[in-house]
Coordinates of C-alpha atoms in Angstrom, one line a residue:
M1 CA 0.0 0.0 -0.1
K2 CA 0.9 3.4 -0.5
I3 CA 3.2 4.7 2.5
L4 CA 2.1 8.1 3.6
F5 CA 4.4 10.6 5.2
V6 CA 3.1 13.5 6.7
L7 CA 5.7 16.4 7.1
L8 CA 6.6 19.0 9.5
F9 CA 7.5 22.7 9.9
F10 CA 10.6 24.2 11.7
S11 CA 9.5 25.7 15.1
K12 CA 10.8 26.8 18.2
L13 CA 12.1 24.1 20.7
L14 CA 9.5 22.3 22.6
A15 CA 9.4 22.1 26.3
S16 CA 11.0 18.7 26.9
E17 CA 13.4 16.8 29.0
L18 CA 15.3 13.3 29.0
V19 CA 13.1 10.8 30.8
G20 CA 15.2 7.6 31.1
S21 CA 17.1 8.0 27.8
Y22 CA 14.8 9.2 25.4
I23 CA 13.2 12.4 24.6
Y24 CA 9.8 13.4 25.9
F25 CA 7.3 16.1 26.7
N26 CA 7.2 17.7 30.4
D27 CA 4.5 20.1 29.3
D28 CA 1.0 18.9 30.2
E29 CA -0.8 20.9 27.6
I30 CA 1.3 19.2 24.6
K31 CA 0.4 15.8 26.3
Q32 CA -3.2 16.7 26.6
Y33 CA -3.2 18.0 22.9
F34 CA -1.9 14.8 21.8
K35 CA -4.6 12.8 23.7
N36 CA -7.6 14.8 22.6
N37 CA -6.4 14.5 19.0
F38 CA -5.4 10.9 18.7
G39 CA -7.0 9.4 21.7
N40 CA -6.2 5.8 22.7
D41 CA -3.9 6.0 19.3
Y42 CA -1.2 7.9 21.1
L43 CA 0.8 5.8 23.3
E44 CA 2.8 7.4 26.3
P45 CA 5.9 5.9 27.5
S46 CA 5.2 3.0 29.8
N47 CA 6.7 0.0 30.6
E48 CA 5.4 -1.9 27.5
N49 CA 6.6 1.1 25.1
E50 CA 9.6 2.2 26.8
F51 CA 12.2 0.1 24.8
I52 CA 10.6 1.6 21.6
Y53 CA 11.0 5.1 22.9
K54 CA 14.5 4.5 23.8
E55 CA 15.4 3.0 20.4
L56 CA 13.8 5.8 18.6
E57 CA 15.4 8.5 20.5
K58 CA 18.8 6.9 19.7
Y59 CA 18.1 6.8 16.3
T60 CA 17.0 10.2 16.3
L61 CA 20.2 11.7 18.1
E62 CA 22.2 9.6 15.7
L63 CA 20.6 10.6 12.6
Y64 CA 20.3 14.5 13.8
D65 CA 24.3 14.3 14.2
R66 CA 24.5 12.8 10.8
Y67 CA 22.6 15.3 8.8
S68 CA 24.2 18.1 11.1
E69 CA 27.6 17.2 10.0
L70 CA 26.6 16.9 6.4
L71 CA 24.5 19.9 6.0
G72 CA 25.8 22.1 8.6
P73 CA 28.4 24.0 6.4
Y74 CA 25.3 24.9 4.1
F75 CA 23.1 26.3 6.9
D76 CA 23.1 29.5 9.0
M77 CA 21.1 27.9 11.6
L78 CA 20.3 24.0 12.2
P79 CA 16.8 23.1 13.3
Q80 CA 16.3 21.8 16.7
I81 CA 16.3 18.1 17.7
P82 CA 12.7 16.9 16.7
H83 CA 10.4 15.2 19.5
I84 CA 8.9 11.7 19.5
A85 CA 5.4 10.4 19.8
L86 CA 4.6 6.8 19.3
G87 CA 1.1 5.5 18.5
H88 CA -1.3 3.3 16.4
F89 CA -1.9 5.9 13.6
N90 CA -4.7 4.8 11.2
G91 CA -3.8 5.5 7.7
V92 CA -0.1 6.0 8.4
N93 CA 2.1 3.4 7.6
G94 CA 5.6 4.3 8.7
I95 CA 7.2 7.2 10.6
G96 CA 5.6 10.6 10.0
V97 CA 5.7 13.8 11.3
S98 CA 2.7 15.5 12.7
V99 CA 1.6 19.2 11.7
F100 CA -0.6 21.0 13.4
E101 CA -1.2 24.3 11.7
G102 CA -1.2 27.3 14.2
I103 CA 0.0 25.4 17.0
N104 CA 3.7 26.1 17.3
Y105 CA 4.4 23.6 20.1
T106 CA 3.5 20.6 18.1
Q107 CA 5.2 21.5 14.9
N108 CA 8.5 19.5 15.5
I109 CA 7.3 15.9 16.4
I110 CA 8.1 13.0 14.8
R111 CA 4.9 10.8 14.8
V112 CA 5.8 7.0 14.8
D113 CA 3.5 4.3 14.1
K114 CA 4.2 1.4 16.3
E115 CA 3.6 -1.3 13.7
S116 CA 6.0 0.3 11.4
F117 CA 8.6 0.2 13.9
E118 CA 8.1 -3.5 14.6
T119 CA 9.1 -4.1 10.8
G120 CA 12.7 -3.6 11.5
H121 CA 13.1 -0.7 9.0
S122 CA 12.3 2.4 11.0
Y123 CA 15.9 3.6 11.0
A124 CA 15.4 3.9 7.2
I125 CA 12.0 5.7 7.5
L126 CA 13.3 7.9 10.1
A127 CA 16.3 8.8 8.0
H128 CA 13.7 9.8 5.3
E129 CA 11.6 12.0 7.4
M130 CA 14.7 13.6 8.8
A131 CA 15.6 14.8 5.4
H132 CA 12.2 16.5 5.1
Y133 CA 12.7 18.0 8.3
F134 CA 16.2 19.7 7.4
L135 CA 14.8 20.6 4.0
N136 CA 11.8 22.4 5.6
H137 CA 9.6 20.8 3.0
P138 CA 6.0 21.5 4.7
S139 CA 6.4 25.3 4.0
Q140 CA 6.6 24.2 0.2
I141 CA 3.6 22.0 0.5
Q142 CA 1.5 24.9 1.3
R143 CA 2.8 26.5 -1.8
S144 CA 1.9 23.7 -3.8
L145 CA 5.4 23.0 -4.8
L146 CA 5.7 19.0 -4.7
I147 CA 7.5 19.1 -8.2
H148 CA 11.0 20.8 -8.1
S149 CA 12.5 19.6 -11.6
I150 CA 10.9 18.2 -14.7
Y151 CA 13.0 16.2 -17.3
E152 CA 12.9 13.8 -20.0
F153 CA 14.1 10.3 -18.9
E154 CA 17.3 8.7 -20.4
H155 CA 18.4 5.4 -19.4
S156 CA 22.0 6.0 -19.4
L157 CA 22.2 9.3 -17.4
P158 CA 23.6 9.2 -13.8
I159 CA 21.4 10.5 -11.0
A160 CA 24.0 13.2 -10.4
S161 CA 23.2 14.8 -13.6
S162 CA 22.6 18.4 -14.9
H163 CA 19.6 17.0 -17.0
I164 CA 18.0 15.8 -14.2
W165 CA 18.5 18.7 -11.6
E166 CA 18.5 21.8 -13.9
N167 CA 15.0 21.5 -15.0
D168 CA 15.4 21.7 -18.8
Y169 CA 12.0 22.4 -19.5
T170 CA 10.5 25.9 -20.6
P171 CA 8.3 27.6 -18.1
Q172 CA 5.4 27.2 -20.5
N173 CA 6.0 23.2 -20.7
T174 CA 6.2 23.3 -17.0
E175 CA 3.1 25.0 -16.6
E176 CA 1.5 22.9 -19.2
F177 CA 2.5 19.8 -17.3
I178 CA 1.5 20.9 -14.0
S179 CA -2.0 21.7 -15.4
I180 CA -2.5 18.3 -16.8
N181 CA -1.1 16.9 -13.4
R182 CA -3.7 18.8 -11.6
T183 CA -6.5 17.5 -13.8
I184 CA -5.5 13.9 -13.4
E185 CA -5.3 14.6 -9.7
K186 CA -9.0 15.6 -9.6
I187 CA -9.8 12.2 -11.1
G188 CA -7.2 9.8 -9.5
L189 CA -5.9 6.5 -10.5
F190 CA -8.9 5.5 -12.9
Y191 CA -8.5 8.0 -15.5
L192 CA -6.9 4.8 -16.9
F193 CA -10.2 3.2 -17.0
P194 CA -12.6 5.2 -19.1
E195 CA -15.4 2.8 -18.3
F196 CA -15.7 3.9 -14.7
V197 CA -18.2 6.4 -13.7
L198 CA -16.8 7.0 -10.2
P199 CA -13.5 7.4 -8.8
F200 CA -11.9 4.6 -6.8
D201 CA -8.3 3.7 -6.3
F202 CA -6.1 1.4 -4.2
Y203 CA -4.5 4.2 -1.9
I204 CA -5.1 4.5 1.7
S205 CA -5.7 8.1 1.2
S206 CA -6.2 9.8 -1.9
N207 CA -6.8 13.4 -3.4
G208 CA -9.2 14.9 -5.6
L209 CA -12.6 13.4 -6.2
T210 CA -11.6 10.1 -4.7
G211 CA -10.5 11.7 -1.6
V212 CA -13.8 13.5 -1.3
M213 CA -15.9 10.5 -1.9
Q214 CA -13.9 8.1 0.4
T215 CA -13.9 10.7 3.2
F216 CA -17.6 11.2 3.0
L217 CA -18.0 7.4 3.3
E218 CA -15.5 7.3 6.4
E219 CA -17.1 10.1 8.2
S220 CA -20.8 8.8 7.6
D221 CA -23.3 7.6 10.2
P222 CA -22.1 4.0 11.1
S223 CA -25.6 3.3 12.3
N224 CA -27.1 4.0 8.9
Q225 CA -27.6 0.7 6.8
N226 CA -27.2 2.7 3.7
C227 CA -23.9 4.0 4.4
K228 CA -22.6 0.6 5.9
E229 CA -23.7 -1.0 2.7
A230 CA -22.0 1.3 0.6
I231 CA -18.8 1.1 2.7
E232 CA -19.0 -2.7 2.4
I233 CA -19.2 -2.5 -1.4
S234 CA -16.3 0.2 -1.6
D235 CA -14.2 -2.3 0.2
Q236 CA -15.2 -5.0 -2.2
I237 CA -14.3 -2.8 -5.1
G238 CA -10.7 -1.9 -3.5
D239 CA -10.1 -5.5 -3.3
E240 CA -10.9 -6.1 -7.2
I241 CA -8.8 -3.2 -8.0
L242 CA -5.8 -4.7 -6.0
S243 CA -6.3 -8.0 -7.9
I244 CA -5.4 -6.0 -11.0
C245 CA -3.1 -3.2 -9.8
S246 CA 0.3 -3.8 -8.2
A247 CA 0.9 -0.9 -5.7
G248 CA 4.6 -2.1 -5.6
L249 CA 5.1 -2.0 -9.4
Q250 CA 2.4 0.7 -9.9
V251 CA 1.1 -1.4 -12.8
C252 CA -2.6 -2.2 -13.6
I253 CA -3.7 -5.0 -15.8
H254 CA -6.8 -4.6 -18.0
D255 CA -8.2 -7.9 -16.9
K256 CA -11.6 -8.1 -18.9
D257 CA -13.5 -10.1 -16.4
T258 CA -12.3 -8.2 -13.1
L259 CA -13.1 -5.0 -14.7
I260 CA -16.8 -6.3 -15.5
N261 CA -17.0 -7.2 -11.8
I262 CA -15.9 -3.6 -10.8
T263 CA -18.4 -2.3 -13.0
E264 CA -21.0 -4.4 -11.7
L265 CA -19.9 -3.4 -7.9
I266 CA -19.9 0.4 -8.6
N267 CA -23.6 0.0 -10.1
N268 CA -24.5 -1.7 -6.9
F269 CA -22.7 0.9 -4.9
E270 CA -24.7 3.8 -6.4
T271 CA -28.1 3.2 -4.8
P272 CA -27.1 2.8 -1.0
A273 CA -24.4 5.5 -1.5
G274 CA -26.9 7.9 -2.9
E275 CA -29.3 7.4 0.0
C276 CA -26.1 7.7 2.4
F277 CA -25.1 11.1 0.9
K278 CA -28.6 12.4 0.5
N279 CA -29.3 16.0 2.2
K280 CA -25.7 16.1 3.0
N281 CA -24.7 18.9 0.5
Q282 CA -23.1 21.2 3.1
E283 CA -20.9 18.4 4.4
F284 CA -20.1 17.5 0.7
L285 CA -19.0 21.1 0.1
K286 CA -16.8 21.2 3.1
L287 CA -14.9 18.1 1.9
V288 CA -14.6 19.7 -1.8
S289 CA -13.2 22.8 0.0
F290 CA -10.7 21.1 1.8
Y291 CA -9.3 18.7 -1.2
F292 CA -9.8 21.5 -4.1
F293 CA -9.7 24.9 -2.4
D294 CA -7.2 24.8 0.8
D295 CA -10.6 25.0 3.0
A296 CA -11.6 28.3 1.5
N297 CA -15.1 29.5 2.3
L298 CA -17.3 28.0 -0.6
D299 CA -20.0 30.5 0.3
D300 CA -17.9 33.2 -0.8
L301 CA -16.9 31.2 -4.0
K302 CA -20.6 30.7 -4.5
K303 CA -21.4 34.4 -4.4
K304 CA -18.4 35.2 -6.9
Y305 CA -19.8 32.4 -9.2
N306 CA -23.4 33.8 -9.0
Q307 CA -22.0 37.3 -9.8
G308 CA -19.9 35.9 -12.6
S309 CA -16.6 37.3 -11.0
I310 CA -14.6 34.1 -11.3
E311 CA -11.9 34.1 -14.1
Y312 CA -12.0 30.7 -15.6
K313 CA -8.9 29.2 -17.7
N314 CA -11.1 27.2 -19.8
S315 CA -14.7 26.0 -20.0
F316 CA -14.3 22.9 -18.1
E317 CA -13.5 25.0 -15.2
A318 CA -16.5 27.1 -15.6
Q319 CA -18.6 24.0 -15.8
F320 CA -17.0 22.6 -12.5
F321 CA -18.6 25.3 -10.5
A322 CA -21.9 24.9 -12.3
I323 CA -21.7 21.2 -11.5
L324 CA -20.6 21.8 -7.9
Y325 CA -23.4 24.1 -7.0
A326 CA -26.4 22.1 -8.6
E327 CA -29.2 21.1 -6.4
K328 CA -28.5 17.5 -6.7
N329 CA -27.6 14.6 -4.5
P330 CA -23.8 14.9 -3.7
L331 CA -23.2 11.5 -5.1
E332 CA -24.7 12.7 -8.6
I333 CA -22.4 15.8 -8.4
I334 CA -19.2 13.6 -8.0
K335 CA -20.3 11.6 -10.9
D336 CA -20.7 14.7 -13.2
L337 CA -17.6 16.3 -11.8
F338 CA -15.4 13.1 -12.6
K339 CA -17.1 12.9 -16.0
N340 CA -16.2 16.6 -16.5
A341 CA -12.6 16.2 -15.3
K342 CA -12.1 13.3 -17.7
A343 CA -13.3 15.4 -20.8
E344 CA -10.9 18.2 -19.5
L345 CA -8.0 15.7 -19.5
E346 CA -8.7 14.3 -22.8
W347 CA -8.9 17.9 -24.2
K348 CA -5.6 18.9 -22.5
L349 CA -4.0 15.8 -23.8
S350 CA -5.0 16.4 -27.3
K351 CA -3.4 19.8 -27.3
T352 CA 0.0 19.0 -25.9
N353 CA 3.1 18.1 -27.5
L354 CA 4.7 16.8 -23.9
N355 CA 5.7 13.1 -24.1
F356 CA 4.3 11.7 -21.1
A357 CA 5.9 8.4 -21.2
N358 CA 9.3 9.9 -21.0
I359 CA 8.4 12.8 -18.4
R360 CA 10.2 12.3 -15.1
T361 CA 10.0 14.6 -12.1
I362 CA 12.1 15.4 -8.9
T363 CA 9.6 16.0 -6.1
M364 CA 10.4 16.5 -2.4
E365 CA 9.9 12.7 -1.6
D366 CA 12.8 12.0 -4.4
E367 CA 15.1 14.6 -2.5
A368 CA 14.3 13.1 0.8
D369 CA 15.0 9.4 -0.7
I370 CA 18.2 10.6 -2.1
L371 CA 19.4 12.7 0.9
A372 CA 18.3 9.9 3.4
Q373 CA 20.4 7.3 1.1
I374 CA 23.5 9.6 1.4
I375 CA 23.4 9.7 5.2
L376 CA 22.7 5.8 5.3
E377 CA 25.7 4.9 2.9
N378 CA 28.3 5.1 5.6
K379 CA 26.3 2.9 8.0
N380 CA 25.0 0.3 5.6
P381 CA 24.8 0.8 2.0
Q382 CA 22.1 -1.8 1.7
I383 CA 19.8 0.1 4.2
S384 CA 17.6 2.1 1.5
A385 CA 17.3 -0.7 -0.9
E386 CA 16.4 -3.3 1.8
Y387 CA 13.6 -1.1 3.0
F388 CA 12.1 -0.5 -0.5
W389 CA 12.3 -4.2 -1.1
F390 CA 10.4 -5.0 2.1
Y391 CA 7.1 -3.2 0.7
L392 CA 7.1 -5.8 -2.3
N393 CA 4.9 -9.0 -2.0
D394 CA 6.4 -12.0 -3.5
Y395 CA 5.1 -11.7 -7.0
E396 CA 6.1 -8.1 -7.1
K397 CA 9.7 -9.1 -5.9
Q398 CA 9.7 -11.7 -8.7
Q399 CA 8.7 -9.0 -11.4
C400 CA 10.6 -6.3 -9.9
R401 CA 14.1 -8.4 -9.8
Q402 CA 13.2 -9.4 -13.7
I403 CA 13.1 -5.8 -14.6
V404 CA 16.0 -4.4 -12.5
D405 CA 18.4 -7.2 -12.6
D406 CA 17.8 -9.4 -15.6
Q407 CA 16.7 -6.7 -18.0
E408 CA 18.5 -3.7 -16.5
L409 CA 15.5 -1.6 -17.1
E410 CA 14.0 1.4 -15.4
P411 CA 10.7 0.3 -13.5
V412 CA 7.4 2.2 -13.8
P413 CA 8.2 5.3 -11.4
G414 CA 4.5 5.5 -10.7
L415 CA 1.6 7.9 -11.3
I416 CA 2.6 11.5 -12.1
I417 CA 0.0 12.6 -9.5
D418 CA 1.8 10.7 -6.7
P419 CA 5.1 12.5 -5.3
H420 CA 6.1 9.0 -4.0
R421 CA 7.5 6.5 -6.5
S422 CA 6.8 2.9 -6.6
P423 CA 8.7 0.7 -4.2
C424 CA 10.2 -1.3 -7.0
Y425 CA 11.5 2.2 -8.9
R426 CA 12.9 3.3 -5.4
Y427 CA 14.7 -0.1 -5.0
W428 CA 16.1 0.4 -8.5
R429 CA 17.1 4.0 -8.0
S430 CA 18.9 3.0 -4.5
L431 CA 20.8 0.3 -6.2
K432 CA 21.9 2.7 -9.0
L433 CA 22.8 5.6 -6.5
S434 CA 24.9 3.3 -4.4
R435 CA 26.9 2.6 -7.3
E436 CA 27.4 6.3 -8.4
L437 CA 28.3 7.3 -4.8
K438 CA 31.1 4.6 -4.8
E439 CA 32.4 5.3 -8.2
T440 CA 32.1 9.1 -8.6
K441 CA 34.0 11.0 -6.3
D442 CA 31.8 14.3 -6.7
S443 CA 28.4 12.9 -6.8
K444 CA 27.5 13.2 -3.3
K445 CA 28.4 16.9 -3.2
Y446 CA 26.8 17.5 -6.5
L447 CA 23.5 16.1 -5.3
I448 CA 23.6 17.8 -2.0
E449 CA 24.0 21.3 -3.4
N450 CA 21.4 20.6 -6.1
I451 CA 18.8 19.5 -3.7
L452 CA 19.4 22.7 -1.4
K453 CA 19.3 24.9 -4.6
L454 CA 15.8 23.1 -5.4
N455 CA 14.9 24.3 -1.8
K456 CA 15.7 27.9 -1.7
F457 CA 15.6 29.3 1.7
S458 CA 17.3 31.8 3.7
I459 CA 18.6 29.2 6.0
Y460 CA 21.0 28.3 3.5
K461 CA 24.3 30.2 3.3
S462 CA 25.7 30.3 -0.1
L463 CA 23.4 28.3 -2.6
Q464 CA 20.9 30.8 -3.3
A465 CA 19.6 30.7 -7.1

């Protein structure tokens, strides 16, 4: 499944102390905040969890020192050592960093999923999260700068190549690519399957219309029989999707029988889901605001729409608002928005000269992967590769090994709407990067400096573009 990494902001040092041998909060307000937000999912240090806290504190301090030594020469000021919060965090498979906007004292906490710690790969995951931390990525998420460079793939190019890191696309092409990317994000994974009338995919958490529909179901009344039935059918659809789509390889097979089954399940889903969503237009609009408009006030947008004061880039954008504010069941609105977005994508693709098969991007997740591997190479060159390999099932491992080892090809990176690459691709890249770091003397310095150049902040001393 997709690994979700939630990032963090730089902030002032939290009130903390060493309790035993791990960092923990001594501020009751902070502890209460975590309890209020995560309830029983948040695990305080206890006899049962003390070992994990101690291990994580050891990893955190070790990695912080490694990053400080590597990046210190480029920084005017290093961030504080982050804090640790252990828990059972639903929907988060891995070590993530909690972001609570507007609450400074919780903005440098690494949130650790207990089950992920128990996989034995928490050091590699924590190294990845620490890279996000030092690069101050969350401030860029707010500015929608997930993509830092766009280039065309060439198999023979090293990772430390100017072709990759110096964004050889024109501003016009870059804007066009991002515009298409955002339309795909509205639709989700199944822009690949034109026969589907509703957005479904296999990710734990999705954006766009898929996120709206799935969140609506998750937040529905569990005692409502229609909602319960809709959730059960949605889960069945998810199982069918997973039978033809590999999360590890990011490849879907157009199996005719399975697609027929999914289509029938979607038909069966519509009646109970429609009843579940009935008369919930305000709740629906709040979710649309969250997923599409950064929590903007949709009443204000509706006034602008009625006044004709919204500037549209194309007719599909105008149609989006007309559909959104229609007096219809939210499920019907989702269907209409889905249809409109697919038509918009088809129109944009018909106009572009971009070769999407060869387009590659450098995202913040790529930067964190590469920077973490540079940090991990001295400890154990295989840590990164072993971690990505872990997330492949037996079938995916067999297919990935055939692609990477036998055919020496680049695996499918994944959907362009996802800043994370497929585990097979990340495994392939970690092997390639490990060879480069050994064989090319200046590759480490080149990669570090170009990653910092793509993250332009005043904390850096001499690499401003």
